[in-house]
PDB file of C-alpha atoms and ligand atoms in Angstrom:
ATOM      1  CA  UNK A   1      21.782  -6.590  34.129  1.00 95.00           C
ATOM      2  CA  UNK A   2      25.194  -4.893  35.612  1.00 98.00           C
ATOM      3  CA  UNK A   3      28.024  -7.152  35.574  1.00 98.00           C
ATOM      4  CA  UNK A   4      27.918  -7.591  39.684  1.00 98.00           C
ATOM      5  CA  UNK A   5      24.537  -8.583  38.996  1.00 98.00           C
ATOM      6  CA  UNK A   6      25.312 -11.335  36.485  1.00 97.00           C
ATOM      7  CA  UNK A   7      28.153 -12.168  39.203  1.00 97.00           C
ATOM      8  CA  UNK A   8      25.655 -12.674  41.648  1.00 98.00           C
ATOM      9  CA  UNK A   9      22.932 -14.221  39.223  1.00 97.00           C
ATOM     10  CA  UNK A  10      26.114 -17.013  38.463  1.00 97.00           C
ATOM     11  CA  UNK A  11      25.953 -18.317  41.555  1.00 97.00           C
ATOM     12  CA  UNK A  12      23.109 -20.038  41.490  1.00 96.00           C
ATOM     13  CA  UNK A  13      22.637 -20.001  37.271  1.00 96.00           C
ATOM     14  CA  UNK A  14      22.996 -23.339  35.957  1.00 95.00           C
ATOM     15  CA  UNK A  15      21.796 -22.853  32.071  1.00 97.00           C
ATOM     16  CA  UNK A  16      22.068 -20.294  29.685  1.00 98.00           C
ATOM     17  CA  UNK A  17      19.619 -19.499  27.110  1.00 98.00           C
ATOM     18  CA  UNK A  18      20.582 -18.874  23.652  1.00 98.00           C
ATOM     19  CA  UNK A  19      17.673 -17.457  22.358  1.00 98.00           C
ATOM     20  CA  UNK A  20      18.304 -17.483  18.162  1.00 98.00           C
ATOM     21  CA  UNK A  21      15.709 -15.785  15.842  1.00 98.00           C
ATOM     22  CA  UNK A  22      15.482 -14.147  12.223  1.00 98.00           C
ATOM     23  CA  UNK A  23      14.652 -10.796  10.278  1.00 98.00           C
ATOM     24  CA  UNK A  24      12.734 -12.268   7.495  1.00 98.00           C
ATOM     25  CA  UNK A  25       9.574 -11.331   5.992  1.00 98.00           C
ATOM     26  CA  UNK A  26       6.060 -12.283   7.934  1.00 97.00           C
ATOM     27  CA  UNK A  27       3.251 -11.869   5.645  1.00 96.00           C
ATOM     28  CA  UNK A  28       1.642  -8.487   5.618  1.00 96.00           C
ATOM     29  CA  UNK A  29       0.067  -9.003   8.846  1.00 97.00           C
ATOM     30  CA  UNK A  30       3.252  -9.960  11.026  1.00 98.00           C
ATOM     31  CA  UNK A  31       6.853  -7.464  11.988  1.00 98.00           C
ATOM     32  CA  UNK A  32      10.099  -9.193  10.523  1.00 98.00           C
ATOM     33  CA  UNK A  33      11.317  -9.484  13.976  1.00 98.00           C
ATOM     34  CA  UNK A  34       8.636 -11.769  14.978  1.00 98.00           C
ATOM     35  CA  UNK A  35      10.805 -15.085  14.815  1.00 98.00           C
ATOM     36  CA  UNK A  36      13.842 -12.920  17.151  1.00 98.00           C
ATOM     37  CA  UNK A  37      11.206 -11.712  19.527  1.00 98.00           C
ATOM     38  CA  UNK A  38       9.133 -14.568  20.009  1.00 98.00           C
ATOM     39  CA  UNK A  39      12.450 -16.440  20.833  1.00 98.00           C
ATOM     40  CA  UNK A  40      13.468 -14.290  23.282  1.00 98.00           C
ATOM     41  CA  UNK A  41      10.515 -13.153  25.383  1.00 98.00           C
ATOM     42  CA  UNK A  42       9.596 -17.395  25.383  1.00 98.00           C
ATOM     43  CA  UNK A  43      13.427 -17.687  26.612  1.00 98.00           C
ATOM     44  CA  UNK A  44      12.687 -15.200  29.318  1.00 98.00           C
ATOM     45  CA  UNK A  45       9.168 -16.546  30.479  1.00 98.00           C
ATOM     46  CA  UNK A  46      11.102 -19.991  30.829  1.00 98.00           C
ATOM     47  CA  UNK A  47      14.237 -18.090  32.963  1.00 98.00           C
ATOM     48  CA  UNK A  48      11.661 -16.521  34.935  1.00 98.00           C
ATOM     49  CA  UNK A  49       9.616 -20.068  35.863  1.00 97.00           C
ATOM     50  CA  UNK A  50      12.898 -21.575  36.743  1.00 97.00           C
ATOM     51  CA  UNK A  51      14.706 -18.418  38.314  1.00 96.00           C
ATOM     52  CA  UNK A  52      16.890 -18.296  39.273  1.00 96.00           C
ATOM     53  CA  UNK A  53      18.682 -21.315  37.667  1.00 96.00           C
ATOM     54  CA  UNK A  54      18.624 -19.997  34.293  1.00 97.00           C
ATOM     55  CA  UNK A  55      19.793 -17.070  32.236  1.00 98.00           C
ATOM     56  CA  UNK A  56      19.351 -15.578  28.672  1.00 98.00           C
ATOM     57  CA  UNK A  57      21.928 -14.200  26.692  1.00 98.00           C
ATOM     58  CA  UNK A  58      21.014 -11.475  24.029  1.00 98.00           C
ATOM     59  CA  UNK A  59      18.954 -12.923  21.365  1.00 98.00           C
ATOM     60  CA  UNK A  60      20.933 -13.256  17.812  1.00 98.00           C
ATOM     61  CA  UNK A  61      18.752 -11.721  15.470  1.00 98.00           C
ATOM     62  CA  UNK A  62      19.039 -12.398  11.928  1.00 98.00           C
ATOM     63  CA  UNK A  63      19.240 -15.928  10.847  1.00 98.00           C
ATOM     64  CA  UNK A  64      19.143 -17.955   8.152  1.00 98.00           C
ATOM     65  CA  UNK A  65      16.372 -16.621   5.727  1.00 98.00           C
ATOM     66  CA  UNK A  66      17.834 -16.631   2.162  1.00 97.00           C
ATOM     67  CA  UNK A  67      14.634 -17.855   0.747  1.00 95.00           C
ATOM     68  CA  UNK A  68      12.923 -14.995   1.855  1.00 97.00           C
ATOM     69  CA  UNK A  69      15.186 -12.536   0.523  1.00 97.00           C
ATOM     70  CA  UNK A  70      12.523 -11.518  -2.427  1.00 95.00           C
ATOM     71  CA  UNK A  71      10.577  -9.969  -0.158  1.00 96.00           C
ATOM     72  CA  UNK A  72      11.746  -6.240   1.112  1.00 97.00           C
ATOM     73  CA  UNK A  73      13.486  -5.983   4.575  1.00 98.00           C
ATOM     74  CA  UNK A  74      14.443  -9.569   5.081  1.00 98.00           C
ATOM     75  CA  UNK A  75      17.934 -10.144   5.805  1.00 98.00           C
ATOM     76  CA  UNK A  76      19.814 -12.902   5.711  1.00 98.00           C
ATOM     77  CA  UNK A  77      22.949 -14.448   7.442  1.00 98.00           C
ATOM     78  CA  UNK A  78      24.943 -17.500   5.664  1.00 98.00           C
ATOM     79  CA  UNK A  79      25.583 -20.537   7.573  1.00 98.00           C
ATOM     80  CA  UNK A  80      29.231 -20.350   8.053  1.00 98.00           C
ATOM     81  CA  UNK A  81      28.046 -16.832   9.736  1.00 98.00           C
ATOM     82  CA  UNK A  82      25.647 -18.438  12.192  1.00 98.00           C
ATOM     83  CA  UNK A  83      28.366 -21.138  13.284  1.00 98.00           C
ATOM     84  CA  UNK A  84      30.780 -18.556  14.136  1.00 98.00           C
ATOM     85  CA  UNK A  85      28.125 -16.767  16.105  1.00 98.00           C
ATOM     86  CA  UNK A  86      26.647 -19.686  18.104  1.00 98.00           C
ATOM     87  CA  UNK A  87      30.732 -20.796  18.792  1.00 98.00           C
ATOM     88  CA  UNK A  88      31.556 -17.664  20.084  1.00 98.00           C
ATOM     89  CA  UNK A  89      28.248 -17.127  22.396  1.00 98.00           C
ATOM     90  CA  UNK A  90      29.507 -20.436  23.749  1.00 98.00           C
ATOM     91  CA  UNK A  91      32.784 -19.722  24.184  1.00 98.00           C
ATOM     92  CA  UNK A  92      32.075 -16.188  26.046  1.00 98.00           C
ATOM     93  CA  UNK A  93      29.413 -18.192  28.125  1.00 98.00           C
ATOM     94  CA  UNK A  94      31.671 -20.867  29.293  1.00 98.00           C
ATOM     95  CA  UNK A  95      34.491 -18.055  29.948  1.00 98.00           C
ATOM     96  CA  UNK A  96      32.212 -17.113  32.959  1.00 97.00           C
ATOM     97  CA  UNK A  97      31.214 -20.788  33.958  1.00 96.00           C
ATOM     98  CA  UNK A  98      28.141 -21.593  32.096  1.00 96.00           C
ATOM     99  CA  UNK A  99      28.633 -25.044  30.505  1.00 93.00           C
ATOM    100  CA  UNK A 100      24.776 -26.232  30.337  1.00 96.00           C
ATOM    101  CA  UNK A 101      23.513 -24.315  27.299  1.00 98.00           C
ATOM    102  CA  UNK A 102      20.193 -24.705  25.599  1.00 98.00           C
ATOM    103  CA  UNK A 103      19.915 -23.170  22.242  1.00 98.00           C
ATOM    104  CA  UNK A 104      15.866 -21.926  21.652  1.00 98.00           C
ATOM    105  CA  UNK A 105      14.947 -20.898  17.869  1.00 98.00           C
ATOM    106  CA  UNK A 106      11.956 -19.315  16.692  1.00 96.00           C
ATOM    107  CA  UNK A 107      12.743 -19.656  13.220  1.00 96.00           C
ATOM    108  CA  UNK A 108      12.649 -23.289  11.518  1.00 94.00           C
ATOM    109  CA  UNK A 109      15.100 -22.235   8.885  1.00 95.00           C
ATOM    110  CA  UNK A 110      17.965 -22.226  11.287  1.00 98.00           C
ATOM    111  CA  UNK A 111      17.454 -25.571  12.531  1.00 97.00           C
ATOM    112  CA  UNK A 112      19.821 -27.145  10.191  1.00 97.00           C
ATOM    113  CA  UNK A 113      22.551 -24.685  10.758  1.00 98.00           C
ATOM    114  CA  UNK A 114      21.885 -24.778  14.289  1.00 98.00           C
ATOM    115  CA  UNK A 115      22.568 -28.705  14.153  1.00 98.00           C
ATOM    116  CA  UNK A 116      25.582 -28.859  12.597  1.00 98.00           C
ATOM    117  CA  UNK A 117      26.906 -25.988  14.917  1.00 98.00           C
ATOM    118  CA  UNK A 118      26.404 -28.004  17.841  1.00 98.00           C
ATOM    119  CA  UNK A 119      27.873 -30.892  15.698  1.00 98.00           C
ATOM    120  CA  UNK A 120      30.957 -28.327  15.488  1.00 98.00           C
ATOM    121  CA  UNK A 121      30.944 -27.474  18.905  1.00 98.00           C
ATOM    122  CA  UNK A 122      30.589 -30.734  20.451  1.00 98.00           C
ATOM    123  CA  UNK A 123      33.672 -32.100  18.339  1.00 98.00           C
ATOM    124  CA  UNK A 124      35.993 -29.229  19.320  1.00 98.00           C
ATOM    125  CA  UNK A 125      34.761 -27.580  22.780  1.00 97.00           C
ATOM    126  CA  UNK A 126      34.007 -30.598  24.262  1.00 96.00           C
ATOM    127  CA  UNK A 127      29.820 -30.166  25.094  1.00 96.00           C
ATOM    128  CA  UNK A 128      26.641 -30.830  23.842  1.00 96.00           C
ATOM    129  CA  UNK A 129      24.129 -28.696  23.532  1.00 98.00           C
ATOM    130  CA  UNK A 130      20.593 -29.215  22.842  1.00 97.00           C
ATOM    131  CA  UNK A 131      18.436 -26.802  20.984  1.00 98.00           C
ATOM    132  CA  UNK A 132      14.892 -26.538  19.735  1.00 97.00           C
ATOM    133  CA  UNK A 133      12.601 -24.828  17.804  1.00 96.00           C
ATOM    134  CA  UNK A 134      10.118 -24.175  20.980  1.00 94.00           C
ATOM    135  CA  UNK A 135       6.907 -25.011  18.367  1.00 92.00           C
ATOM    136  CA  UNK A 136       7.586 -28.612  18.729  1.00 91.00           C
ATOM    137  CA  UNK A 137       6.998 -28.590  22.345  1.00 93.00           C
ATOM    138  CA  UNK A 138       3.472 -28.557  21.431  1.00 88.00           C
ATOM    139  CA  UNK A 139       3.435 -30.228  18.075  1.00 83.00           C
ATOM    140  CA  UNK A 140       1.325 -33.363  19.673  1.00 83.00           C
ATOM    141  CA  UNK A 141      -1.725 -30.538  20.961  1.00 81.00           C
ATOM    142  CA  UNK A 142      -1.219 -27.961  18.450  1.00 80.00           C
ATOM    143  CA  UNK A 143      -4.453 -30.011  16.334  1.00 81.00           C
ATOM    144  CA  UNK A 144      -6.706 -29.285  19.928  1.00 84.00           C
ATOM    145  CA  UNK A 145      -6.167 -25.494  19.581  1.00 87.00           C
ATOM    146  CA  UNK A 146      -5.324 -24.588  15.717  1.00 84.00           C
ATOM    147  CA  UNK A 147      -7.889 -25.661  13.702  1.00 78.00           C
ATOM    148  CA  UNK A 148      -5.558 -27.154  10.764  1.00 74.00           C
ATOM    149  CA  UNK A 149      -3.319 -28.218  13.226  1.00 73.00           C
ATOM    150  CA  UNK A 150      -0.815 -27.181  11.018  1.00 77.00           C
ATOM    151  CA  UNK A 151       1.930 -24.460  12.128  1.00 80.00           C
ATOM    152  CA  UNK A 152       2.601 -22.454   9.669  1.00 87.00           C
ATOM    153  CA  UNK A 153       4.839 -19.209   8.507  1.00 92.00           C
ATOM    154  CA  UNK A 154       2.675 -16.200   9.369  1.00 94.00           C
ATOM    155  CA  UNK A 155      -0.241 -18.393   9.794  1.00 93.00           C
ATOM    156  CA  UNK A 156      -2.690 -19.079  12.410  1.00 94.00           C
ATOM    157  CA  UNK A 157       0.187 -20.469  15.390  1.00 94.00           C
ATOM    158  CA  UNK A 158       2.740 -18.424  14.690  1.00 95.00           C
ATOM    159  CA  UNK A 159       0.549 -14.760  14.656  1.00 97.00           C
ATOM    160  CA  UNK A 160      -1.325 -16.277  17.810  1.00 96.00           C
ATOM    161  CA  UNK A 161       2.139 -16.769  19.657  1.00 97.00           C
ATOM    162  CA  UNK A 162       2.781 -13.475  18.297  1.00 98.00           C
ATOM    163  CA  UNK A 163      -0.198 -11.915  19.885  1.00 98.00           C
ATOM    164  CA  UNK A 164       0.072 -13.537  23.130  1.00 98.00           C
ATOM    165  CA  UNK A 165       3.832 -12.551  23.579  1.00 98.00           C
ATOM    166  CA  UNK A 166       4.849  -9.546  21.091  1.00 98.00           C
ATOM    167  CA  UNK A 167       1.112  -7.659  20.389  1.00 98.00           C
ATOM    168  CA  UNK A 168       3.119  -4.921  18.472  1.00 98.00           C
ATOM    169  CA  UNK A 169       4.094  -6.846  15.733  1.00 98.00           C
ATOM    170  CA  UNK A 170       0.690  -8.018  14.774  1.00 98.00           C
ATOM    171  CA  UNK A 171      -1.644  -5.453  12.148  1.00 98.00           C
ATOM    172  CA  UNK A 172      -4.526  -7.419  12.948  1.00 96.00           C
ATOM    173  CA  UNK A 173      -6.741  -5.330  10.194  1.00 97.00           C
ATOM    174  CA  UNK A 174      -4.213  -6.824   7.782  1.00 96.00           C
ATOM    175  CA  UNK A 175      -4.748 -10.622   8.977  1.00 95.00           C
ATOM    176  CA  UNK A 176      -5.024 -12.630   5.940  1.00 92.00           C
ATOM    177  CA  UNK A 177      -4.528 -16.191   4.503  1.00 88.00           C
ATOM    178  CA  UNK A 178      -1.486 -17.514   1.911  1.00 83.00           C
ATOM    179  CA  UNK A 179      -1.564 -15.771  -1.478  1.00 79.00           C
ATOM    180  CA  UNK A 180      -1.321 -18.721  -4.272  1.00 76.00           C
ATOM    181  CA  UNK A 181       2.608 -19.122  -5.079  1.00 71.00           C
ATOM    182  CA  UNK A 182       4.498 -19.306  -8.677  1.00 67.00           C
ATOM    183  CA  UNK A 183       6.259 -22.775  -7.959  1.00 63.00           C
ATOM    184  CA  UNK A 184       5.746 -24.745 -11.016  1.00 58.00           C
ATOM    185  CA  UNK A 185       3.850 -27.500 -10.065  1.00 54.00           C
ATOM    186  CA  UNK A 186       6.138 -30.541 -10.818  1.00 54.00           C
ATOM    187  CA  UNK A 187       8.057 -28.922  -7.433  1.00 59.00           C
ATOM    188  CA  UNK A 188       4.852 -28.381  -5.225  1.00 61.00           C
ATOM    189  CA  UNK A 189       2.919 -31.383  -6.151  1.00 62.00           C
ATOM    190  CA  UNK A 190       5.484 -34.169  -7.084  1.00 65.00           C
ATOM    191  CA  UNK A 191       5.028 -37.198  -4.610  1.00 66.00           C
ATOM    192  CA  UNK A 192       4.281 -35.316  -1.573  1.00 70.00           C
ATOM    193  CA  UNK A 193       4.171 -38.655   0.183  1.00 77.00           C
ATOM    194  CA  UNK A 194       8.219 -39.164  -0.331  1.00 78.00           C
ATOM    195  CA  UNK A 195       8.402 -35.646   1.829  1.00 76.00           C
ATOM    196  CA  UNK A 196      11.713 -35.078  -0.969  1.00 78.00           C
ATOM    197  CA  UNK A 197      12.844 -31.817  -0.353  1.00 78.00           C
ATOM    198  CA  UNK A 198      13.531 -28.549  -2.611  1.00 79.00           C
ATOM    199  CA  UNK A 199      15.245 -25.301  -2.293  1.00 81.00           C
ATOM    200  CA  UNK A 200      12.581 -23.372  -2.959  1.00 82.00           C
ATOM    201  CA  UNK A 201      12.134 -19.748  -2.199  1.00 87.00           C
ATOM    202  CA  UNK A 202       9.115 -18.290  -0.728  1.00 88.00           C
ATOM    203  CA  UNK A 203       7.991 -16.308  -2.918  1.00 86.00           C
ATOM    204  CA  UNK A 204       7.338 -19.060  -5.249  1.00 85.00           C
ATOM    205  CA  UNK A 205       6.053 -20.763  -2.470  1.00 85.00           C
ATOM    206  CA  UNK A 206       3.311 -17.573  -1.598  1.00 89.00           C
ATOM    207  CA  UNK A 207       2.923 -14.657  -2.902  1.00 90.00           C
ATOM    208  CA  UNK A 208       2.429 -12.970  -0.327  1.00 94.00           C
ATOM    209  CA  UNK A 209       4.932 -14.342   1.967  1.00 94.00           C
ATOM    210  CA  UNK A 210       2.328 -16.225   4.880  1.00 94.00           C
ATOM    211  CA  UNK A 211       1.410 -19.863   4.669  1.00 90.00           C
ATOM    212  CA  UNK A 212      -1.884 -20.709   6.318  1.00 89.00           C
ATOM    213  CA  UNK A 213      -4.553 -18.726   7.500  1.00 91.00           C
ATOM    214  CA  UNK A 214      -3.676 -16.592  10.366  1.00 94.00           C
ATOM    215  CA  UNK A 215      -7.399 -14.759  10.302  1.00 95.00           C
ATOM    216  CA  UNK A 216      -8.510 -16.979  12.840  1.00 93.00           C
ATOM    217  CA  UNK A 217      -5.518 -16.571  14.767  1.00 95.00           C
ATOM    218  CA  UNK A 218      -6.507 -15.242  18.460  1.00 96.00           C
ATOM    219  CA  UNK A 219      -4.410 -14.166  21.653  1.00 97.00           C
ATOM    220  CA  UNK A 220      -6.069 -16.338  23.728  1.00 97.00           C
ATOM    221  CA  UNK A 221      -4.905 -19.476  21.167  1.00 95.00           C
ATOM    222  CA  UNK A 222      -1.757 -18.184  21.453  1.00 96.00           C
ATOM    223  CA  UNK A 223      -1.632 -18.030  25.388  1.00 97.00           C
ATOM    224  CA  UNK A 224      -2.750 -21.736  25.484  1.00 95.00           C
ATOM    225  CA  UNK A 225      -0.050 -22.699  23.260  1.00 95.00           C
ATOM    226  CA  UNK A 226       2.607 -20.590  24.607  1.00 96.00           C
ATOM    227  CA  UNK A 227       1.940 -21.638  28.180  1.00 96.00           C
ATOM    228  CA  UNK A 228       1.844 -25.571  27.210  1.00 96.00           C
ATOM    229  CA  UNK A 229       5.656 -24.976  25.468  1.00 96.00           C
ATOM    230  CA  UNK A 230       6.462 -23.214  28.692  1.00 97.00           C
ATOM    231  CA  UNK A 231       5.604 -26.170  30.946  1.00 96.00           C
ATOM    232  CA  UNK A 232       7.096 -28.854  28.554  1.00 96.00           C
ATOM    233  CA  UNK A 233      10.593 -27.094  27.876  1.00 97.00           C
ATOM    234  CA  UNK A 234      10.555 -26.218  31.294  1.00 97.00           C
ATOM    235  CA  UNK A 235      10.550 -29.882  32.353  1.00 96.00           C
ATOM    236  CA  UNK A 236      12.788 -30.588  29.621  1.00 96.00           C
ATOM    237  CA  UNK A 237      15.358 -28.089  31.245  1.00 96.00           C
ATOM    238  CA  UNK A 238      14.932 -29.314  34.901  1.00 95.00           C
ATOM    239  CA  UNK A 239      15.928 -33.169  33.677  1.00 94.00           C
ATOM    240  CA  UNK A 240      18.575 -31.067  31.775  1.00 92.00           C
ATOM    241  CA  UNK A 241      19.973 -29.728  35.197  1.00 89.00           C
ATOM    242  CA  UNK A 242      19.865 -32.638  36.997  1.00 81.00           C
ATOM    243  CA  UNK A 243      21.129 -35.631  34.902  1.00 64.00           C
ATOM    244  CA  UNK A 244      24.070 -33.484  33.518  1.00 48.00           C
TER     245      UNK A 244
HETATM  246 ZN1  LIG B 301       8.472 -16.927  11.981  1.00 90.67          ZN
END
């Protein structure tokens, strides 16, 4: 947009759209911008369903991804990095009036940086801001449509939403399942059922890079999936207007 037509869009935006992805490695099946554009084109079905009450700023596209710096073209931004960032999108949004501000990643590594931002934010600029990584709006129906049920890196959810919304960045003739990892097993193995947590890279994790199986993966899957996260965050965002 021009700026007169953000200055006309403002008077009747209520949210903005922070749209936060990656540039981290996908497999050999799936573009490193597949977390950054996945984000943003979801951001922008979900501004165009509720238009004209919501906007999207520019997508912020490298994230947090140091564990999948092993692998060739990833790139990585550290924490402290991504604060700054989100505080300053929110500061420049607010400058023109937008206070309701919904923070949508694609990337499940910046979730924890993400939180403590709006931790940050809410302590010294005064609002809250939710966020989500938009998976989880479907996390209770993914097990109808995926048939692990499991939504994985580069694997069958992820390269179906990536279908569906951002074709290009799929080589379907390299489609493929997780290559076995180098973790030693005391780290892969040890008392799953305590969910304890390790900072593991991927590439001990898979070798090459995907988790899953992503040969089943199918645009129409993704469609399904995509358009049930659009409906839920989309109802999410319309309490979102109204009880704030
Ligand atoms: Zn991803």
């Amino acid at each position: 947009m021009t700026w007169p037509e953000v200055e006309e869009s403002l008077r009747e935006a209520e949210v903005a759209i922070i749209p936060v992805g990656s540039t981290e490695q996908h497999g050999p099946h799936l573009a490193l911008a597949a977390d950054t554009v996945r984000a943003h084109r979801f951001s922008v079905r979900l501004a165009r369903h509720l238009h004209p009450r919501v906007l999207v700023a520019p997508p912020v596209p490298v994230g947090i991804s140091a564990h999948h710096m092993d692998f060739p073209g990833s790139m990585t931004l550290r924490p402290e990095t991504l604060i700054q960032i989100l505080m300053d999108y929110v500061s420049s949004l607010m400058h023109h009036g937008l206070e309701k501000i919904f923070i949508i990643t694609g990337h499940g590594g910046n979730q924890s940086t993400i939180s403590v931002a709006t931790e940050i934010i809410r302590d010294e600029m005064g609002i809250i801001i939710p966020h989500v990584n938009y998976k989880t709006f479907t996390s209770d129906t993914t097990r109808e449509i995926i048939g692990t049920g499991r939504i994985d890196h580069a694997g069958e959810w992820e390269v179906s939403d990536a279908m569906f919304l951002a074709p290009e960045l799929v080589r379907e003739e390299r489609l493929t399942e997780q290559g076995a990892g180098s973790a030693p097993w005391k780290y892969t193995g040890l008392h799953d059922e305590f969910r304890v947590n390790y900072p593991l890279n991927w590439h001990e994790l898979t070798a090459n890079g995907a988790m899953g199986d992503a040969r089943t993966a199918t645009r129409e899957k993704g469609e399904k999936l995509n358009d049930r996260a659009l409906e839920r965050a989309a109802e999410f965002l319309r309490d979102f207007m109204y009880e704030h």
